[in-house]
Short mmCIF file of N, CA and C in Angstrom, two decimals:
data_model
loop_
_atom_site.label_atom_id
_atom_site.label_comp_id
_atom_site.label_asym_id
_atom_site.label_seq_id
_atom_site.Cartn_x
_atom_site.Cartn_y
_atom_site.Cartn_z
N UNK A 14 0.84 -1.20 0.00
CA UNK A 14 0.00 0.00 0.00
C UNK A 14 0.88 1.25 0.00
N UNK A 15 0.98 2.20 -1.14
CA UNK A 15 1.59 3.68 -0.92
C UNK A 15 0.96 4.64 -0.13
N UNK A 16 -0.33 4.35 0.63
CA UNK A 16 -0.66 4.84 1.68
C UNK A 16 0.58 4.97 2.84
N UNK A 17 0.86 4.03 3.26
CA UNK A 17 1.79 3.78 4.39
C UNK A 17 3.25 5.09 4.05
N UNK A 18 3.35 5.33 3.07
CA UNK A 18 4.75 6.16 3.33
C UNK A 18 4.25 7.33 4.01
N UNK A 19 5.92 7.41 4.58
CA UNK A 19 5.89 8.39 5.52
C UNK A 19 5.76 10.11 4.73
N UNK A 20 5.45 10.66 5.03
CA UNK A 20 4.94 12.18 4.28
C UNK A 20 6.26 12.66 3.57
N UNK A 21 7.19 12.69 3.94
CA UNK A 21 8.48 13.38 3.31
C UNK A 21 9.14 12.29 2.29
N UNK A 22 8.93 11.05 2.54
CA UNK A 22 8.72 9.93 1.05
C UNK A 22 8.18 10.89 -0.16
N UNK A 23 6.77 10.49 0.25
CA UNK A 23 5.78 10.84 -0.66
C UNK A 23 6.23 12.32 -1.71
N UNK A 24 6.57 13.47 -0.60
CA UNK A 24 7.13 14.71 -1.14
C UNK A 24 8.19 14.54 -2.32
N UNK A 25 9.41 13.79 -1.61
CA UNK A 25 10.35 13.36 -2.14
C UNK A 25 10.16 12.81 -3.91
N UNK A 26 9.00 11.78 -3.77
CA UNK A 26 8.70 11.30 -5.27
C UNK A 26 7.97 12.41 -6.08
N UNK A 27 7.42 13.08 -5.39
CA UNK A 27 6.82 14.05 -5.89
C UNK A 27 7.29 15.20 -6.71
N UNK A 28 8.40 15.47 -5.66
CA UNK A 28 9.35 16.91 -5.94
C UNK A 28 10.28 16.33 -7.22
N UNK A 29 10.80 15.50 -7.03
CA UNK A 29 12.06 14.84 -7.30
C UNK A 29 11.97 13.84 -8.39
N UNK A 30 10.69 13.35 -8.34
CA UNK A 30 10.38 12.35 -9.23
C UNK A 30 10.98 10.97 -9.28
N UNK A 31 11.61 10.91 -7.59
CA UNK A 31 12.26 9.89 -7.46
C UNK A 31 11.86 8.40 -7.80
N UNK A 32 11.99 7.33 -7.75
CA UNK A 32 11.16 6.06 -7.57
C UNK A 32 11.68 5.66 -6.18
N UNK A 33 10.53 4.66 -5.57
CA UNK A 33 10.61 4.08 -4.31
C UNK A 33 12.31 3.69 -3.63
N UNK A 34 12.24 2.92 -4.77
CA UNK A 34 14.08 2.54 -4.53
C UNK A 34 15.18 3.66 -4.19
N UNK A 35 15.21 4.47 -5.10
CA UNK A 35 15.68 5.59 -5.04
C UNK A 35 15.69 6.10 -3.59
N UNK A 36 14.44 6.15 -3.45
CA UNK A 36 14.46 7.25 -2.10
C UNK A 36 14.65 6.17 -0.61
N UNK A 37 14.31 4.78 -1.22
CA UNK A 37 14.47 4.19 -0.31
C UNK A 37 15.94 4.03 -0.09
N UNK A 38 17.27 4.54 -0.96
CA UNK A 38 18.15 4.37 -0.99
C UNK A 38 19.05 5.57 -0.45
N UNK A 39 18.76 6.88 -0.16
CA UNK A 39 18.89 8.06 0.23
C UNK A 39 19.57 7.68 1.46
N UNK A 40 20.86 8.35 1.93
CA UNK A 40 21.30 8.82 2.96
C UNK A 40 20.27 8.57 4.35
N UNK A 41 20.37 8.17 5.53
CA UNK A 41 19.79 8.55 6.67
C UNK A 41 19.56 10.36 7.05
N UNK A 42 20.54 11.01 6.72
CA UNK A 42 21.10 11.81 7.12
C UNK A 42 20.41 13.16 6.09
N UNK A 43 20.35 13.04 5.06
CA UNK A 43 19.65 13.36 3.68
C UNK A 43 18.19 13.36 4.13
N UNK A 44 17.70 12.03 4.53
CA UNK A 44 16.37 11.67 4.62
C UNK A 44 15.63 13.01 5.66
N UNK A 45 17.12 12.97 6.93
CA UNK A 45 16.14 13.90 8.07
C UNK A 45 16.67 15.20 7.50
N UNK A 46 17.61 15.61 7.05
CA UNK A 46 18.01 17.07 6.25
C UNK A 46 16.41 17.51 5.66
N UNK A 47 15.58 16.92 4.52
CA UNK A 47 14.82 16.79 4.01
C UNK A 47 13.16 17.14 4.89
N UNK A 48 13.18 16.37 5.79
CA UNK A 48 12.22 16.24 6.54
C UNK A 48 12.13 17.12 7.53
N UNK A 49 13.42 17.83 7.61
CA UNK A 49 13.01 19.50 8.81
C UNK A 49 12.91 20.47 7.79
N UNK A 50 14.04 20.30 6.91
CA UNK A 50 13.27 21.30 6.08
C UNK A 50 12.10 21.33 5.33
N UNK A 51 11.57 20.76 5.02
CA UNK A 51 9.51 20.39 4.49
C UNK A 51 8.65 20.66 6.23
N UNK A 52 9.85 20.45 7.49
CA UNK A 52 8.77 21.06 8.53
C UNK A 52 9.20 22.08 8.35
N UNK A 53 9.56 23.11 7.93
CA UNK A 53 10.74 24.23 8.34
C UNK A 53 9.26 25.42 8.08
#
């Protein structure tokens, strides 16, 4: 289900046009960089 991703996933494919893999493949570090800034 692509329900289940977490919100800054979703952004991520969105913005970026990433695929799942892709983003599932992203840095830890990248991932939370990403995710304060979309809370920012």
């Amino acid at each position: 289900m692509h329900d289940a991703l977490p919100h800054d996933e979703l952004v991520l494919r969105q913005l970026l046009g990433l695929t799942p893999e892709q983003v599932a493949s992203l840095p830890d570090y990248l991932r939370v960089f990403i995710r304060e800034f979309l809370a920012a």
